[in-house]
């Protein structure tokens, strides 16, 4: 279920900003929210791209908001509107 915020539909995910907490001697990083008090995800080594994956996860709240804002300005029936609709649906669990 989406929430209205300044005219933009938002999902009920843990609000950003999210950050990465690194553990130098471990094979994982934590993605955290709420000033580091809530763990959003553990990201383990995956073919050496742990840090890249963690950065993408950390950007997720802002990427969703950007997609929603762009969609509000994009005419229906275009390739761009379809791409944005698919990304928003996937991020909000409506896909």
PDB file of N, CA, C and O in Angstrom, residues 9-61:
ATOM      1  N   UNK A   9       3.580   9.086  -4.580  1.00  0.00           N
ATOM      2  CA  UNK A   9       3.329   7.829  -3.880  1.00  0.00           C
ATOM      3  C   UNK A   9       4.636   7.272  -3.343  1.00  0.00           C
ATOM      4  O   UNK A   9       5.649   7.297  -4.021  1.00  0.00           O
ATOM      5  N   UNK A  10       4.610   6.817  -2.110  1.00  0.00           N
ATOM      6  CA  UNK A  10       5.810   6.253  -1.498  1.00  0.00           C
ATOM      7  C   UNK A  10       5.480   4.888  -0.922  1.00  0.00           C
ATOM      8  O   UNK A  10       4.376   4.642  -0.475  1.00  0.00           O
ATOM      9  N   UNK A  11       6.446   3.982  -0.918  1.00  0.00           N
ATOM     10  CA  UNK A  11       6.235   2.667  -0.333  1.00  0.00           C
ATOM     11  C   UNK A  11       6.502   2.731   1.162  1.00  0.00           C
ATOM     12  O   UNK A  11       6.955   3.739   1.684  1.00  0.00           O
ATOM     13  N   UNK A  12       6.263   1.617   1.830  1.00  0.00           N
ATOM     14  CA  UNK A  12       6.445   1.562   3.279  1.00  0.00           C
ATOM     15  C   UNK A  12       7.807   0.996   3.661  1.00  0.00           C
ATOM     16  O   UNK A  12       7.943   0.408   4.718  1.00  0.00           O
ATOM     17  N   UNK A  13       8.814   1.164   2.824  1.00  0.00           N
ATOM     18  CA  UNK A  13      10.145   0.672   3.155  1.00  0.00           C
ATOM     19  C   UNK A  13      10.748   1.500   4.290  1.00  0.00           C
ATOM     20  O   UNK A  13      10.239   2.569   4.627  1.00  0.00           O
ATOM     21  N   UNK A  14      11.818   0.996   4.862  1.00  0.00           N
ATOM     22  CA  UNK A  14      12.538   1.745   5.883  1.00  0.00           C
ATOM     23  C   UNK A  14      13.058   3.028   5.260  1.00  0.00           C
ATOM     24  O   UNK A  14      13.750   2.983   4.243  1.00  0.00           O
ATOM     25  N   UNK A  15      12.706   4.178   5.816  1.00  0.00           N
ATOM     26  CA  UNK A  15      13.119   5.442   5.202  1.00  0.00           C
ATOM     27  C   UNK A  15      14.636   5.606   5.183  1.00  0.00           C
ATOM     28  O   UNK A  15      15.331   5.114   6.070  1.00  0.00           O
ATOM     29  N   UNK A  16      15.124   6.283   4.163  1.00  0.00           N
ATOM     30  CA  UNK A  16      16.541   6.618   4.076  1.00  0.00           C
ATOM     31  C   UNK A  16      16.822   7.839   4.921  1.00  0.00           C
ATOM     32  O   UNK A  16      15.927   8.366   5.557  1.00  0.00           O
ATOM     33  N   UNK A  17      18.024   8.297   4.966  1.00  0.00           N
ATOM     34  CA  UNK A  17      19.145   7.739   4.213  1.00  0.00           C
ATOM     35  C   UNK A  17      19.662   6.441   4.835  1.00  0.00           C
ATOM     36  O   UNK A  17      19.530   6.229   6.028  1.00  0.00           O
ATOM     37  N   UNK A  18      20.216   5.605   3.967  1.00  0.00           N
ATOM     38  CA  UNK A  18      20.847   4.372   4.399  1.00  0.00           C
ATOM     39  C   UNK A  18      22.352   4.537   4.261  1.00  0.00           C
ATOM     40  O   UNK A  18      22.831   5.292   3.423  1.00  0.00           O
ATOM     41  N   UNK A  19      23.102   3.848   5.104  1.00  0.00           N
ATOM     42  CA  UNK A  19      24.564   3.913   5.075  1.00  0.00           C
ATOM     43  C   UNK A  19      25.150   2.509   5.105  1.00  0.00           C
ATOM     44  O   UNK A  19      24.455   1.553   5.436  1.00  0.00           O
ATOM     45  N   UNK A  20      26.429   2.406   4.799  1.00  0.00           N
ATOM     46  CA  UNK A  20      27.138   1.125   4.837  1.00  0.00           C
ATOM     47  C   UNK A  20      28.081   1.127   6.028  1.00  0.00           C
ATOM     48  O   UNK A  20      28.844   2.066   6.228  1.00  0.00           O
ATOM     49  N   UNK A  21      28.011   0.077   6.826  1.00  0.00           N
ATOM     50  CA  UNK A  21      28.939  -0.128   7.939  1.00  0.00           C
ATOM     51  C   UNK A  21      29.857  -1.278   7.545  1.00  0.00           C
ATOM     52  O   UNK A  21      29.392  -2.387   7.291  1.00  0.00           O
ATOM     53  N   UNK A  22      31.145  -0.996   7.448  1.00  0.00           N
ATOM     54  CA  UNK A  22      32.109  -2.009   7.017  1.00  0.00           C
ATOM     55  C   UNK A  22      32.769  -2.674   8.209  1.00  0.00           C
ATOM     56  O   UNK A  22      33.006  -2.043   9.235  1.00  0.00           O
ATOM     57  N   UNK A  23      33.063  -3.946   8.051  1.00  0.00           N
ATOM     58  CA  UNK A  23      33.789  -4.730   9.037  1.00  0.00           C
ATOM     59  C   UNK A  23      35.038  -5.255   8.332  1.00  0.00           C
ATOM     60  O   UNK A  23      34.959  -6.235   7.591  1.00  0.00           O
ATOM     61  N   UNK A  24      36.190  -4.607   8.527  1.00  0.00           N
ATOM     62  CA  UNK A  24      37.388  -4.937   7.750  1.00  0.00           C
ATOM     63  C   UNK A  24      37.802  -6.405   7.794  1.00  0.00           C
ATOM     64  O   UNK A  24      38.319  -6.930   6.815  1.00  0.00           O
ATOM     65  N   UNK A  25      37.569  -7.098   8.888  1.00  0.00           N
ATOM     66  CA  UNK A  25      38.000  -8.488   9.005  1.00  0.00           C
ATOM     67  C   UNK A  25      36.897  -9.485   8.662  1.00  0.00           C
ATOM     68  O   UNK A  25      37.074 -10.686   8.842  1.00  0.00           O
ATOM     69  N   UNK A  26      35.762  -8.999   8.176  1.00  0.00           N
ATOM     70  CA  UNK A  26      34.630  -9.868   7.868  1.00  0.00           C
ATOM     71  C   UNK A  26      34.392  -9.920   6.363  1.00  0.00           C
ATOM     72  O   UNK A  26      34.912  -9.108   5.613  1.00  0.00           O
ATOM     73  N   UNK A  27      33.568 -10.875   5.948  1.00  0.00           N
ATOM     74  CA  UNK A  27      33.248 -11.027   4.529  1.00  0.00           C
ATOM     75  C   UNK A  27      31.907 -10.403   4.188  1.00  0.00           C
ATOM     76  O   UNK A  27      31.269 -10.773   3.219  1.00  0.00           O
ATOM     77  N   UNK A  28      31.449  -9.455   4.997  1.00  0.00           N
ATOM     78  CA  UNK A  28      30.173  -8.802   4.736  1.00  0.00           C
ATOM     79  C   UNK A  28      30.225  -7.350   5.185  1.00  0.00           C
ATOM     80  O   UNK A  28      31.119  -6.952   5.925  1.00  0.00           O
ATOM     81  N   UNK A  29      29.269  -6.568   4.706  1.00  0.00           N
ATOM     82  CA  UNK A  29      29.017  -5.219   5.199  1.00  0.00           C
ATOM     83  C   UNK A  29      27.546  -5.179   5.604  1.00  0.00           C
ATOM     84  O   UNK A  29      26.749  -6.018   5.187  1.00  0.00           O
ATOM     85  N   UNK A  30      27.193  -4.221   6.442  1.00  0.00           N
ATOM     86  CA  UNK A  30      25.792  -4.028   6.817  1.00  0.00           C
ATOM     87  C   UNK A  30      25.294  -2.728   6.198  1.00  0.00           C
ATOM     88  O   UNK A  30      26.005  -1.734   6.184  1.00  0.00           O
ATOM     89  N   UNK A  31      24.085  -2.768   5.694  1.00  0.00           N
ATOM     90  CA  UNK A  31      23.399  -1.562   5.256  1.00  0.00           C
ATOM     91  C   UNK A  31      22.487  -1.177   6.409  1.00  0.00           C
ATOM     92  O   UNK A  31      21.697  -2.001   6.881  1.00  0.00           O
ATOM     93  N   UNK A  32      22.626   0.063   6.883  1.00  0.00           N
ATOM     94  CA  UNK A  32      21.890   0.495   8.072  1.00  0.00           C
ATOM     95  C   UNK A  32      21.079   1.750   7.809  1.00  0.00           C
ATOM     96  O   UNK A  32      21.409   2.537   6.941  1.00  0.00           O
ATOM     97  N   UNK A  33      20.032   1.926   8.619  1.00  0.00           N
ATOM     98  CA  UNK A  33      19.174   3.107   8.559  1.00  0.00           C
ATOM     99  C   UNK A  33      19.027   3.668   9.966  1.00  0.00           C
ATOM    100  O   UNK A  33      19.581   3.109  10.919  1.00  0.00           O
ATOM    101  N   UNK A  34      18.264   4.724  10.082  1.00  0.00           N
ATOM    102  CA  UNK A  34      17.979   5.339  11.383  1.00  0.00           C
ATOM    103  C   UNK A  34      19.262   5.666  12.138  1.00  0.00           C
ATOM    104  O   UNK A  34      19.437   5.271  13.284  1.00  0.00           O
ATOM    105  N   UNK A  35      20.151   6.364  11.450  1.00  0.00           N
ATOM    106  CA  UNK A  35      21.428   6.781  12.021  1.00  0.00           C
ATOM    107  C   UNK A  35      22.247   5.600  12.530  1.00  0.00           C
ATOM    108  O   UNK A  35      22.960   5.693  13.531  1.00  0.00           O
ATOM    109  N   UNK A  36      22.125   4.465  11.844  1.00  0.00           N
ATOM    110  CA  UNK A  36      22.918   3.292  12.180  1.00  0.00           C
ATOM    111  C   UNK A  36      22.285   2.341  13.162  1.00  0.00           C
ATOM    112  O   UNK A  36      22.859   1.311  13.495  1.00  0.00           O
ATOM    113  N   UNK A  37      21.076   2.646  13.639  1.00  0.00           N
ATOM    114  CA  UNK A  37      20.450   1.811  14.657  1.00  0.00           C
ATOM    115  C   UNK A  37      19.628   0.657  14.099  1.00  0.00           C
ATOM    116  O   UNK A  37      19.268  -0.259  14.824  1.00  0.00           O
ATOM    117  N   UNK A  38      19.283   0.693  12.808  1.00  0.00           N
ATOM    118  CA  UNK A  38      18.484  -0.376  12.197  1.00  0.00           C
ATOM    119  C   UNK A  38      19.259  -1.023  11.067  1.00  0.00           C
ATOM    120  O   UNK A  38      19.780  -0.335  10.193  1.00  0.00           O
ATOM    121  N   UNK A  39      19.324  -2.341  11.072  1.00  0.00           N
ATOM    122  CA  UNK A  39      19.985  -3.069   9.990  1.00  0.00           C
ATOM    123  C   UNK A  39      18.968  -3.310   8.884  1.00  0.00           C
ATOM    124  O   UNK A  39      17.911  -3.882   9.120  1.00  0.00           O
ATOM    125  N   UNK A  40      19.298  -2.845   7.683  1.00  0.00           N
ATOM    126  CA  UNK A  40      18.439  -3.042   6.515  1.00  0.00           C
ATOM    127  C   UNK A  40      18.832  -4.328   5.804  1.00  0.00           C
ATOM    128  O   UNK A  40      17.978  -5.094   5.368  1.00  0.00           O
ATOM    129  N   UNK A  41      20.149  -4.592   5.693  1.00  0.00           N
ATOM    130  CA  UNK A  41      20.611  -5.781   4.974  1.00  0.00           C
ATOM    131  C   UNK A  41      22.046  -6.104   5.348  1.00  0.00           C
ATOM    132  O   UNK A  41      22.808  -5.226   5.757  1.00  0.00           O
ATOM    133  N   UNK A  42      22.402  -7.378   5.222  1.00  0.00           N
ATOM    134  CA  UNK A  42      23.789  -7.817   5.251  1.00  0.00           C
ATOM    135  C   UNK A  42      24.161  -8.133   3.806  1.00  0.00           C
ATOM    136  O   UNK A  42      23.406  -8.813   3.113  1.00  0.00           O
ATOM    137  N   UNK A  43      25.296  -7.633   3.353  1.00  0.00           N
ATOM    138  CA  UNK A  43      25.748  -7.897   1.983  1.00  0.00           C
ATOM    139  C   UNK A  43      27.057  -8.670   2.073  1.00  0.00           C
ATOM    140  O   UNK A  43      28.048  -8.166   2.593  1.00  0.00           O
ATOM    141  N   UNK A  44      27.030  -9.911   1.576  1.00  0.00           N
ATOM    142  CA  UNK A  44      28.195 -10.777   1.615  1.00  0.00           C
ATOM    143  C   UNK A  44      28.954 -10.702   0.299  1.00  0.00           C
ATOM    144  O   UNK A  44      28.418 -10.260  -0.713  1.00  0.00           O
ATOM    145  N   UNK A  45      30.198 -11.137   0.321  1.00  0.00           N
ATOM    146  CA  UNK A  45      30.985 -11.188  -0.907  1.00  0.00           C
ATOM    147  C   UNK A  45      30.223 -11.972  -1.951  1.00  0.00           C
ATOM    148  O   UNK A  45      29.696 -13.039  -1.677  1.00  0.00           O
ATOM    149  N   UNK A  46      30.170 -11.432  -3.137  1.00  0.00           N
ATOM    150  CA  UNK A  46      29.509 -12.095  -4.248  1.00  0.00           C
ATOM    151  C   UNK A  46      30.328 -11.800  -5.494  1.00  0.00           C
ATOM    152  O   UNK A  46      30.175 -10.762  -6.105  1.00  0.00           O
ATOM    153  N   UNK A  47      31.231 -12.701  -5.805  1.00  0.00           N
ATOM    154  CA  UNK A  47      32.114 -12.513  -6.957  1.00  0.00           C
ATOM    155  C   UNK A  47      32.911 -11.213  -6.863  1.00  0.00           C
ATOM    156  O   UNK A  47      33.158 -10.557  -7.863  1.00  0.00           O
ATOM    157  N   UNK A  48      33.230 -10.816  -5.651  1.00  0.00           N
ATOM    158  CA  UNK A  48      34.066  -9.635  -5.459  1.00  0.00           C
ATOM    159  C   UNK A  48      33.352  -8.310  -5.602  1.00  0.00           C
ATOM    160  O   UNK A  48      33.990  -7.271  -5.612  1.00  0.00           O
ATOM    161  N   UNK A  49      32.014  -8.302  -5.716  1.00  0.00           N
ATOM    162  CA  UNK A  49      31.308  -7.040  -5.912  1.00  0.00           C
ATOM    163  C   UNK A  49      30.472  -6.628  -4.701  1.00  0.00           C
ATOM    164  O   UNK A  49      29.473  -5.952  -4.838  1.00  0.00           O
ATOM    165  N   UNK A  50      30.902  -6.997  -3.526  1.00  0.00           N
ATOM    166  CA  UNK A  50      30.183  -6.661  -2.294  1.00  0.00           C
ATOM    167  C   UNK A  50      29.955  -5.169  -2.158  1.00  0.00           C
ATOM    168  O   UNK A  50      28.842  -4.718  -1.889  1.00  0.00           O
ATOM    169  N   UNK A  51      30.996  -4.367  -2.365  1.00  0.00           N
ATOM    170  CA  UNK A  51      30.884  -2.922  -2.163  1.00  0.00           C
ATOM    171  C   UNK A  51      29.954  -2.281  -3.185  1.00  0.00           C
ATOM    172  O   UNK A  51      29.160  -1.402  -2.846  1.00  0.00           O
ATOM    173  N   UNK A  52      30.025  -2.723  -4.430  1.00  0.00           N
ATOM    174  CA  UNK A  52      29.156  -2.182  -5.468  1.00  0.00           C
ATOM    175  C   UNK A  52      27.694  -2.517  -5.167  1.00  0.00           C
ATOM    176  O   UNK A  52      26.801  -1.680  -5.330  1.00  0.00           O
ATOM    177  N   UNK A  53      27.449  -3.741  -4.714  1.00  0.00           N
ATOM    178  CA  UNK A  53      26.090  -4.158  -4.366  1.00  0.00           C
ATOM    179  C   UNK A  53      25.580  -3.344  -3.189  1.00  0.00           C
ATOM    180  O   UNK A  53      24.436  -2.875  -3.192  1.00  0.00           O
ATOM    181  N   UNK A  54      26.412  -3.146  -2.189  1.00  0.00           N
ATOM    182  CA  UNK A  54      26.012  -2.373  -1.011  1.00  0.00           C
ATOM    183  C   UNK A  54      25.688  -0.930  -1.394  1.00  0.00           C
ATOM    184  O   UNK A  54      24.705  -0.361  -0.906  1.00  0.00           O
ATOM    185  N   UNK A  55      26.482  -0.335  -2.283  1.00  0.00           N
ATOM    186  CA  UNK A  55      26.205   1.048  -2.710  1.00  0.00           C
ATOM    187  C   UNK A  55      24.868   1.152  -3.430  1.00  0.00           C
ATOM    188  O   UNK A  55      24.123   2.119  -3.244  1.00  0.00           O
ATOM    189  N   UNK A  56      24.539   0.165  -4.253  1.00  0.00           N
ATOM    190  CA  UNK A  56      23.258   0.172  -4.953  1.00  0.00           C
ATOM    191  C   UNK A  56      22.100   0.047  -3.961  1.00  0.00           C
ATOM    192  O   UNK A  56      21.099   0.756  -4.068  1.00  0.00           O
ATOM    193  N   UNK A  57      22.246  -0.816  -2.974  1.00  0.00           N
ATOM    194  CA  UNK A  57      21.205  -0.965  -1.949  1.00  0.00           C
ATOM    195  C   UNK A  57      21.036   0.342  -1.180  1.00  0.00           C
ATOM    196  O   UNK A  57      19.913   0.786  -0.928  1.00  0.00           O
ATOM    197  N   UNK A  58      22.136   0.976  -0.816  1.00  0.00           N
ATOM    198  CA  UNK A  58      22.088   2.230  -0.061  1.00  0.00           C
ATOM    199  C   UNK A  58      21.365   3.317  -0.860  1.00  0.00           C
ATOM    200  O   UNK A  58      20.640   4.137  -0.301  1.00  0.00           O
ATOM    201  N   UNK A  59      21.510   3.313  -2.166  1.00  0.00           N
ATOM    202  CA  UNK A  59      20.883   4.329  -3.020  1.00  0.00           C
ATOM    203  C   UNK A  59      19.400   4.052  -3.286  1.00  0.00           C
ATOM    204  O   UNK A  59      18.693   4.921  -3.809  1.00  0.00           O
ATOM    205  N   UNK A  60      18.902   2.880  -2.931  1.00  0.00           N
ATOM    206  CA  UNK A  60      17.543   2.471  -3.290  1.00  0.00           C
ATOM    207  C   UNK A  60      16.452   3.466  -2.902  1.00  0.00           C
ATOM    208  O   UNK A  60      15.587   3.773  -3.734  1.00  0.00           O
ATOM    209  N   UNK A  61      16.414   4.003  -1.674  1.00  0.00           N
ATOM    210  CA  UNK A  61      15.332   4.944  -1.351  1.00  0.00           C
ATOM    211  C   UNK A  61      15.336   6.181  -2.254  1.00  0.00           C
ATOM    212  O   UNK A  61      14.286   6.622  -2.721  1.00  0.00           O
TER     213      UNK A  61
END
